[in-house]
Short mmCIF file of C-alpha atoms and ligand atoms in Angstrom, two decimals:
data_model
loop_
_atom_site.label_atom_id
_atom_site.label_comp_id
_atom_site.label_asym_id
_atom_site.label_seq_id
_atom_site.Cartn_x
_atom_site.Cartn_y
_atom_site.Cartn_z
CA MET A 27 -17.37 27.34 4.00
CA ALA A 28 -17.38 25.91 0.52
CA GLU A 29 -17.63 22.16 0.40
CA LYS A 30 -14.42 20.34 -0.24
CA LYS A 31 -13.86 18.94 -3.71
CA ILE A 32 -13.70 15.20 -4.07
CA ILE A 33 -10.81 12.93 -4.96
CA LEU A 34 -11.28 9.32 -5.96
CA THR A 35 -8.27 7.18 -6.65
CA GLY A 36 -6.91 3.79 -5.78
CA ASP A 37 -5.08 0.63 -6.72
CA ARG A 38 -5.58 -2.98 -7.67
CA PRO A 39 -4.59 -5.21 -4.76
CA THR A 40 -2.25 -7.48 -6.70
CA GLY A 41 1.01 -6.81 -4.87
CA LYS A 42 2.81 -4.58 -2.43
CA LEU A 43 3.20 -0.98 -3.52
CA HIS A 44 6.56 0.39 -4.64
CA LEU A 45 8.41 3.67 -5.17
CA GLY A 46 6.79 4.05 -8.59
CA HIS A 47 3.40 4.17 -6.89
CA TYR A 48 4.82 6.54 -4.30
CA VAL A 49 6.12 9.21 -6.65
CA GLY A 50 3.36 8.66 -9.21
CA SER A 51 0.37 8.98 -6.93
CA LEU A 52 0.72 8.14 -3.21
CA ALA A 53 2.73 11.27 -2.36
CA ASN A 54 0.03 13.40 -3.98
CA ARG A 55 -2.66 11.64 -1.98
CA VAL A 56 -0.88 12.38 1.27
CA LYS A 57 -0.45 16.00 0.25
CA LEU A 58 -4.05 16.49 -0.86
CA GLN A 59 -5.93 14.68 1.89
CA ASP A 60 -6.46 17.87 3.93
CA GLU A 61 -7.67 20.02 1.10
CA TYR A 62 -9.97 17.44 -0.52
CA ARG A 63 -12.48 14.90 0.60
CA GLN A 64 -10.51 11.87 -0.49
CA PHE A 65 -11.78 8.36 -1.22
CA ILE A 66 -9.30 5.58 -1.95
CA ILE A 67 -10.53 2.44 -3.65
CA VAL A 68 -8.95 -0.95 -3.11
CA ALA A 69 -10.10 -2.22 -6.49
CA ASP A 70 -10.39 -5.93 -5.82
CA MET A 71 -12.97 -6.52 -8.55
CA GLN A 72 -10.72 -4.85 -11.08
CA ALA A 73 -7.84 -7.01 -9.82
CA LEU A 74 -9.98 -10.08 -10.50
CA THR A 75 -10.45 -9.07 -14.15
CA ASP A 76 -7.03 -10.53 -14.88
CA ASN A 77 -6.67 -12.77 -11.83
CA ALA A 78 -9.95 -14.63 -11.95
CA GLU A 79 -8.24 -17.90 -11.16
CA ASP A 80 -6.25 -16.52 -8.26
CA PRO A 81 -8.69 -14.84 -5.87
CA LEU A 82 -6.44 -15.65 -2.93
CA LYS A 83 -3.71 -13.43 -4.37
CA VAL A 84 -6.21 -10.57 -4.45
CA ARG A 85 -7.50 -11.36 -0.98
CA ASN A 86 -4.04 -11.44 0.58
CA ASN A 87 -2.93 -8.23 -1.06
CA ILE A 88 -5.83 -6.18 0.29
CA MET A 89 -4.08 -6.08 3.68
CA GLU A 90 -0.70 -5.38 2.08
CA VAL A 91 -2.00 -2.43 0.07
CA ALA A 92 -3.88 -1.06 3.07
CA LEU A 93 -0.67 -1.26 5.13
CA ASP A 94 1.24 0.51 2.36
CA TYR A 95 -1.33 3.32 2.41
CA LEU A 96 -0.94 3.75 6.15
CA ALA A 97 2.84 3.49 5.80
CA VAL A 98 3.14 6.43 3.40
CA GLY A 99 0.99 8.60 5.63
CA ILE A 100 -2.52 8.29 4.31
CA ASP A 101 -4.54 9.10 7.42
CA PRO A 102 -7.80 7.17 7.83
CA LYS A 103 -9.23 10.14 9.74
CA LYS A 104 -8.82 12.29 6.65
CA SER A 105 -9.13 9.80 3.78
CA THR A 106 -11.72 7.08 3.35
CA ILE A 107 -10.21 3.78 2.25
CA PHE A 108 -12.74 1.21 1.03
CA ILE A 109 -13.12 -2.10 -0.78
CA GLN A 110 -14.72 -2.05 -4.21
CA SER A 111 -16.57 -5.37 -4.10
CA PHE A 112 -18.37 -4.43 -0.90
CA ILE A 113 -20.15 -1.59 -2.67
CA PRO A 114 -22.38 -3.46 -5.14
CA GLU A 115 -23.89 -0.14 -6.28
CA ILE A 116 -20.61 0.56 -8.10
CA SER A 117 -21.10 -2.58 -10.18
CA GLU A 118 -24.70 -1.58 -10.78
CA LEU A 119 -23.56 1.78 -12.09
CA ALA A 120 -20.99 0.05 -14.30
CA MET A 121 -23.79 -2.04 -15.84
CA TYR A 122 -25.73 1.08 -16.79
CA PHE A 123 -22.58 2.66 -18.23
CA MET A 124 -21.83 -0.39 -20.38
CA ASN A 125 -24.85 0.48 -22.51
CA LEU A 126 -23.27 3.82 -23.33
CA VAL A 127 -19.93 2.45 -24.60
CA THR A 128 -19.39 0.50 -27.80
CA LEU A 129 -17.22 -2.58 -28.08
CA ALA A 130 -15.04 -0.76 -30.62
CA ARG A 131 -14.44 2.06 -28.13
CA ALA A 132 -13.53 -0.38 -25.38
CA GLU A 133 -11.02 -2.04 -27.71
CA ARG A 134 -9.44 1.30 -28.56
CA ASN A 135 -8.29 2.15 -25.03
CA PRO A 136 -4.48 2.29 -25.38
CA THR A 137 -3.71 1.15 -21.83
CA VAL A 138 -6.01 -1.85 -22.19
CA LYS A 139 -4.39 -2.63 -25.56
CA ASP A 140 -0.90 -2.56 -24.01
CA GLU A 141 -1.96 -4.72 -21.09
CA MET A 142 -3.65 -7.23 -23.38
CA LYS A 143 -0.42 -7.61 -25.30
CA GLN A 144 1.65 -7.82 -22.11
CA LYS A 145 -0.61 -10.48 -20.61
CA GLY A 146 -0.77 -12.41 -23.86
CA PHE A 147 -4.58 -12.56 -23.94
CA GLY A 148 -4.72 -12.51 -27.75
CA ALA A 149 -8.29 -13.15 -28.86
CA ASP A 150 -9.14 -14.72 -25.51
CA VAL A 151 -9.52 -11.52 -23.55
CA PRO A 152 -11.99 -11.82 -20.67
CA MET A 153 -15.05 -9.57 -21.05
CA GLY A 154 -14.46 -8.18 -17.58
CA PHE A 155 -10.96 -7.15 -18.50
CA LEU A 156 -12.01 -5.31 -21.64
CA ALA A 157 -14.73 -3.59 -19.64
CA TYR A 158 -12.61 -2.57 -16.66
CA PRO A 159 -12.22 1.05 -17.79
CA ILE A 160 -16.02 1.29 -17.78
CA SER A 161 -16.11 -0.10 -14.29
CA GLN A 162 -13.35 2.33 -13.34
CA ALA A 163 -15.52 5.17 -14.65
CA ALA A 164 -18.19 3.88 -12.27
CA ASP A 165 -15.65 3.88 -9.38
CA ILE A 166 -14.94 7.53 -10.09
CA LEU A 167 -18.43 8.78 -10.90
CA ALA A 168 -20.13 6.92 -8.05
CA PHE A 169 -18.42 9.54 -5.87
CA LYS A 170 -18.89 12.39 -8.34
CA ALA A 171 -15.17 12.91 -8.05
CA ASP A 172 -13.59 16.13 -9.30
CA LEU A 173 -10.00 14.97 -9.33
CA VAL A 174 -8.22 11.64 -9.88
CA PRO A 175 -4.51 11.57 -8.98
CA VAL A 176 -2.99 8.82 -11.12
CA GLY A 177 0.01 7.86 -13.24
CA THR A 178 0.09 8.63 -16.98
CA ASP A 179 -1.02 5.09 -17.89
CA GLN A 180 -4.40 5.91 -16.36
CA GLU A 181 -5.11 8.98 -18.48
CA PRO A 182 -7.04 6.99 -21.10
CA MET A 183 -9.35 5.89 -18.26
CA ILE A 184 -10.14 9.49 -17.40
CA GLU A 185 -10.76 10.26 -21.05
CA GLN A 186 -13.18 7.35 -21.30
CA THR A 187 -14.84 8.44 -18.05
CA ASN A 188 -15.47 11.89 -19.46
CA GLU A 189 -17.01 10.41 -22.60
CA ILE A 190 -19.40 8.50 -20.38
CA VAL A 191 -20.19 11.70 -18.44
CA GLU A 192 -21.00 13.47 -21.67
CA LYS A 193 -23.17 10.65 -22.99
CA PHE A 194 -25.01 9.99 -19.73
CA ASN A 195 -25.82 13.65 -19.24
CA ARG A 196 -27.02 13.99 -22.83
CA VAL A 197 -29.13 10.83 -22.89
CA TYR A 198 -30.67 11.06 -19.40
CA ALA A 199 -30.07 14.17 -17.32
CA PRO A 200 -27.07 16.23 -16.19
CA VAL A 201 -26.01 14.19 -13.17
CA PHE A 202 -22.22 14.12 -13.55
CA GLY A 203 -19.50 16.74 -13.87
CA LYS A 204 -16.29 16.42 -15.84
CA VAL A 205 -13.41 14.67 -14.12
CA LYS A 206 -9.79 15.83 -14.10
CA SER A 207 -6.71 13.68 -13.77
CA LEU A 208 -3.84 14.90 -11.67
CA ILE A 209 -0.54 13.65 -13.03
CA SER A 210 2.39 13.99 -10.65
CA GLU A 211 5.64 15.76 -11.48
CA THR A 212 7.25 12.33 -11.65
CA PRO A 213 4.59 10.30 -13.38
CA ARG A 214 6.90 7.50 -14.49
CA LEU A 215 9.66 6.08 -12.39
CA MET A 216 12.19 3.97 -14.27
CA GLY A 217 12.68 0.44 -12.95
CA THR A 218 15.97 -0.51 -11.27
CA ASP A 219 16.96 -2.30 -14.51
CA GLY A 220 16.65 0.90 -16.55
CA LYS A 221 14.56 -0.91 -19.14
CA ALA A 222 11.03 0.29 -18.46
CA LYS A 223 8.89 1.81 -15.80
CA MET A 224 8.96 0.28 -12.36
CA SER A 225 6.45 -2.54 -12.23
CA LYS A 226 5.94 -5.66 -10.18
CA SER A 227 5.52 -7.83 -13.26
CA LEU A 228 9.00 -6.85 -14.44
CA GLY A 229 10.64 -7.47 -11.06
CA ASN A 230 12.44 -4.11 -11.09
CA THR A 231 10.87 -2.52 -8.04
CA ILE A 232 11.91 -1.04 -4.72
CA LEU A 233 9.10 -1.63 -2.26
CA ILE A 234 7.78 0.69 0.42
CA SER A 235 8.26 -2.27 2.75
CA ASP A 236 11.85 -3.12 1.71
CA SER A 237 14.50 -3.42 4.45
CA ASP A 238 17.63 -1.23 4.50
CA LYS A 239 19.60 -4.26 3.39
CA THR A 240 17.32 -5.02 0.44
CA ILE A 241 17.36 -1.39 -0.65
CA GLY A 242 21.17 -1.46 -0.58
CA GLU A 243 21.28 -4.66 -2.63
CA LYS A 244 18.81 -3.38 -5.21
CA VAL A 245 20.71 -0.11 -5.64
CA MET A 246 24.02 -1.96 -6.00
CA GLU A 247 22.51 -3.94 -8.89
CA MET A 248 21.08 -0.89 -10.62
CA TYR A 249 21.77 -0.29 -14.26
CA THR A 250 24.24 2.56 -14.84
CA ASP A 251 26.40 2.88 -17.95
CA PRO A 252 27.70 -0.44 -19.28
CA ASP A 253 30.66 1.35 -20.94
CA HIS A 254 31.76 2.95 -17.68
CA ILE A 255 34.15 0.19 -16.70
CA ARG A 256 36.99 1.87 -14.81
CA VAL A 257 36.52 4.77 -12.44
CA LYS A 258 38.59 7.04 -14.66
CA ASP A 259 36.43 6.33 -17.73
CA PRO A 260 33.96 9.03 -18.76
CA GLY A 261 30.41 7.90 -17.97
CA LYS A 262 26.95 8.53 -19.40
CA VAL A 263 24.30 10.18 -17.27
CA GLU A 264 21.38 9.71 -19.66
CA GLY A 265 19.58 6.42 -19.15
CA ASN A 266 21.65 5.88 -16.01
CA VAL A 267 19.18 4.75 -13.36
CA VAL A 268 21.27 5.99 -10.43
CA PHE A 269 21.30 9.52 -11.79
CA SER A 270 17.66 9.48 -12.73
CA TYR A 271 16.84 8.50 -9.13
CA LEU A 272 19.19 11.13 -7.71
CA ASP A 273 17.36 13.70 -9.85
CA ILE A 274 14.11 12.67 -8.20
CA PHE A 275 15.05 11.82 -4.64
CA ASP A 276 18.21 13.81 -3.81
CA PRO A 277 17.27 17.20 -2.37
CA ALA A 278 20.79 18.58 -2.99
CA LYS A 279 20.22 19.52 -6.63
CA ALA A 280 23.42 21.57 -7.02
CA GLU A 281 25.47 18.69 -5.67
CA VAL A 282 23.84 16.26 -8.13
CA LYS A 283 24.68 18.64 -10.96
CA LYS A 284 28.32 18.62 -9.88
CA LEU A 285 28.36 14.84 -9.61
CA LYS A 286 27.00 14.58 -13.15
CA GLU A 287 29.81 16.78 -14.45
CA GLU A 288 32.41 14.70 -12.65
CA TYR A 289 30.87 11.47 -13.90
CA ARG A 290 30.80 12.68 -17.49
CA ALA A 291 34.42 13.82 -17.30
CA GLY A 292 35.60 10.54 -15.78
CA GLY A 293 37.00 9.86 -12.33
CA LEU A 294 33.78 9.22 -10.43
CA GLY A 295 32.91 5.61 -9.68
CA ASP A 296 29.47 3.99 -9.65
CA VAL A 297 29.90 2.70 -6.11
CA VAL A 298 30.23 6.17 -4.60
CA LEU A 299 27.03 7.25 -6.33
CA LYS A 300 25.22 4.08 -5.38
CA LYS A 301 26.14 4.54 -1.74
CA ARG A 302 24.80 8.07 -1.84
CA LEU A 303 21.52 6.90 -3.41
CA THR A 304 21.24 3.98 -0.99
CA GLY A 305 21.38 6.36 1.98
CA ILE A 306 18.79 8.67 0.47
CA LEU A 307 16.35 5.86 -0.31
CA GLN A 308 16.87 4.21 3.06
CA ASP A 309 16.10 7.51 4.80
CA LEU A 310 12.98 7.95 2.68
CA ILE A 311 11.65 4.43 3.17
CA ARG A 312 12.71 3.74 6.78
CA PRO A 313 9.98 5.79 8.49
CA MET A 314 7.39 4.33 6.11
CA ARG A 315 8.52 0.77 6.76
CA GLU A 316 8.56 1.35 10.51
CA ARG A 317 5.06 2.78 10.48
CA ARG A 318 3.98 -0.17 8.35
CA GLU A 319 5.44 -2.63 10.85
CA GLU A 320 3.56 -0.93 13.68
CA PHE A 321 0.22 -1.17 11.87
CA ALA A 322 0.97 -4.75 10.81
CA LYS A 323 0.98 -5.71 14.49
CA ASP A 324 -2.69 -4.76 14.70
CA PRO A 325 -4.52 -6.33 11.74
CA THR A 326 -7.85 -5.84 13.51
CA PHE A 327 -7.33 -2.08 13.40
CA VAL A 328 -6.69 -2.27 9.66
CA THR A 329 -9.68 -4.53 9.01
CA ASN A 330 -11.94 -2.23 11.04
CA MET A 331 -10.63 0.78 9.16
CA LEU A 332 -11.48 -0.90 5.85
CA GLN A 333 -14.90 -1.92 7.07
CA GLU A 334 -15.78 1.52 8.42
CA GLY A 335 -14.37 3.21 5.33
CA THR A 336 -16.46 0.95 3.13
CA GLU A 337 -19.61 1.79 5.07
CA ARG A 338 -18.96 5.52 4.78
CA ALA A 339 -18.19 5.24 1.08
CA ARG A 340 -21.26 3.12 0.42
CA ALA A 341 -23.53 5.79 1.87
CA VAL A 342 -22.13 8.32 -0.61
CA VAL A 343 -22.52 5.94 -3.54
CA ALA A 344 -26.09 5.06 -2.57
CA GLU A 345 -27.04 8.72 -2.97
CA THR A 346 -25.50 8.91 -6.43
CA LEU A 347 -27.32 5.75 -7.49
CA GLN A 348 -30.66 7.17 -6.41
CA GLU A 349 -30.00 10.19 -8.54
CA VAL A 350 -28.86 8.03 -11.46
CA LYS A 351 -31.95 5.83 -11.33
CA HIS A 352 -34.15 8.87 -11.13
CA ALA A 353 -32.43 10.42 -14.15
CA MET A 354 -32.82 7.16 -16.06
CA LYS A 355 -36.47 6.86 -14.97
CA ILE A 356 -35.88 3.39 -13.56
CA ASP A 357 -36.76 4.32 -9.99
CA TYR A 358 -39.92 2.27 -10.36
CA PHE A 359 -40.93 2.26 -6.72
CA GLY A 360 -40.22 5.94 -6.11
N1 LIG B 421 -6.64 1.07 -12.69
C1 LIG B 421 -5.96 1.54 -11.50
C2 LIG B 421 -4.58 0.90 -11.49
O1 LIG B 421 -4.37 -0.13 -12.09
C3 LIG B 421 -6.68 1.19 -10.22
C4 LIG B 421 -8.04 1.83 -10.11
C5 LIG B 421 -9.24 1.20 -10.05
C6 LIG B 421 -8.31 3.23 -10.08
N2 LIG B 421 -10.24 2.09 -9.95
C7 LIG B 421 -9.72 3.34 -9.95
C8 LIG B 421 -7.51 4.37 -10.13
C9 LIG B 421 -10.32 4.58 -9.93
C10 LIG B 421 -8.14 5.62 -10.08
C11 LIG B 421 -9.52 5.72 -9.99
O2 LIG B 421 -3.69 1.42 -10.84
#
């Protein structure tokens, strides 16, 4: 039997995961965990690159993110979940990679540029933050991953990773293969406010751990069409968050099409649509939340899973590092 291909992906533990994470990447991870050998990184060191003064936030969210993984159906028997900082060889690899990337290239990464603006770093950007795509390349290449399921904002990271692959192989020896990103069919989920993509910093999320009541409240506040005032008024479907969610989450596509026609013509109220969406999202999230609550009762199980996963992952990374040091001729003691 041919060996399974490898997936490496993960998240920064800076908050609970939401529906944007689910449609952008988590659903793919659940789907692919049988076919691939999957490693999932809880990237605590990357989280510290912009939370250096709040390590407790990172610490506390490791458990939350791990619970979210289990909630959506990532199976620790099939996928290896591990903690970045407990594999120092990843940082070692990142140090070697830093010599292969110029400062100008690091500053050109569009996602880093956006985030720098968003976080208001200005000229005072931490070195670690600017370098995180290089460290992310080390996360990926430490496992010699073939595939990285991520959202579109992470594509520049894969591009930078492949530049490092090319340069490392040329300068030292052909150790690494090219990496491919896997972008989901729904790479960007609009936030509940309709303004931008769903993101915890914008406060426009629906969480995997939200209660039925909270889901209902968040849907009722969703942005629709500000000019659709009375039920009989014609309404706009484009930019209407409720319809964009129905397009994604409602399995009855023909029915959604009909609802759109009715809404456009006038005579269909927002509340009816919002009730429909509320039910759909509650049905999607309820089993996840319930599974999450079960696992939350047994934090020792979760901690053990992370510890065992980290040990397994570290063994894989150690092999890569041996090969890397050999290729670089820095394996001084054989
Ligand atoms: N940068 C990713 C994010 O913010 C998290 C991450 C860290 C990651 N290392 C990774 C994703 C390696 C994929 C592969 O969501």
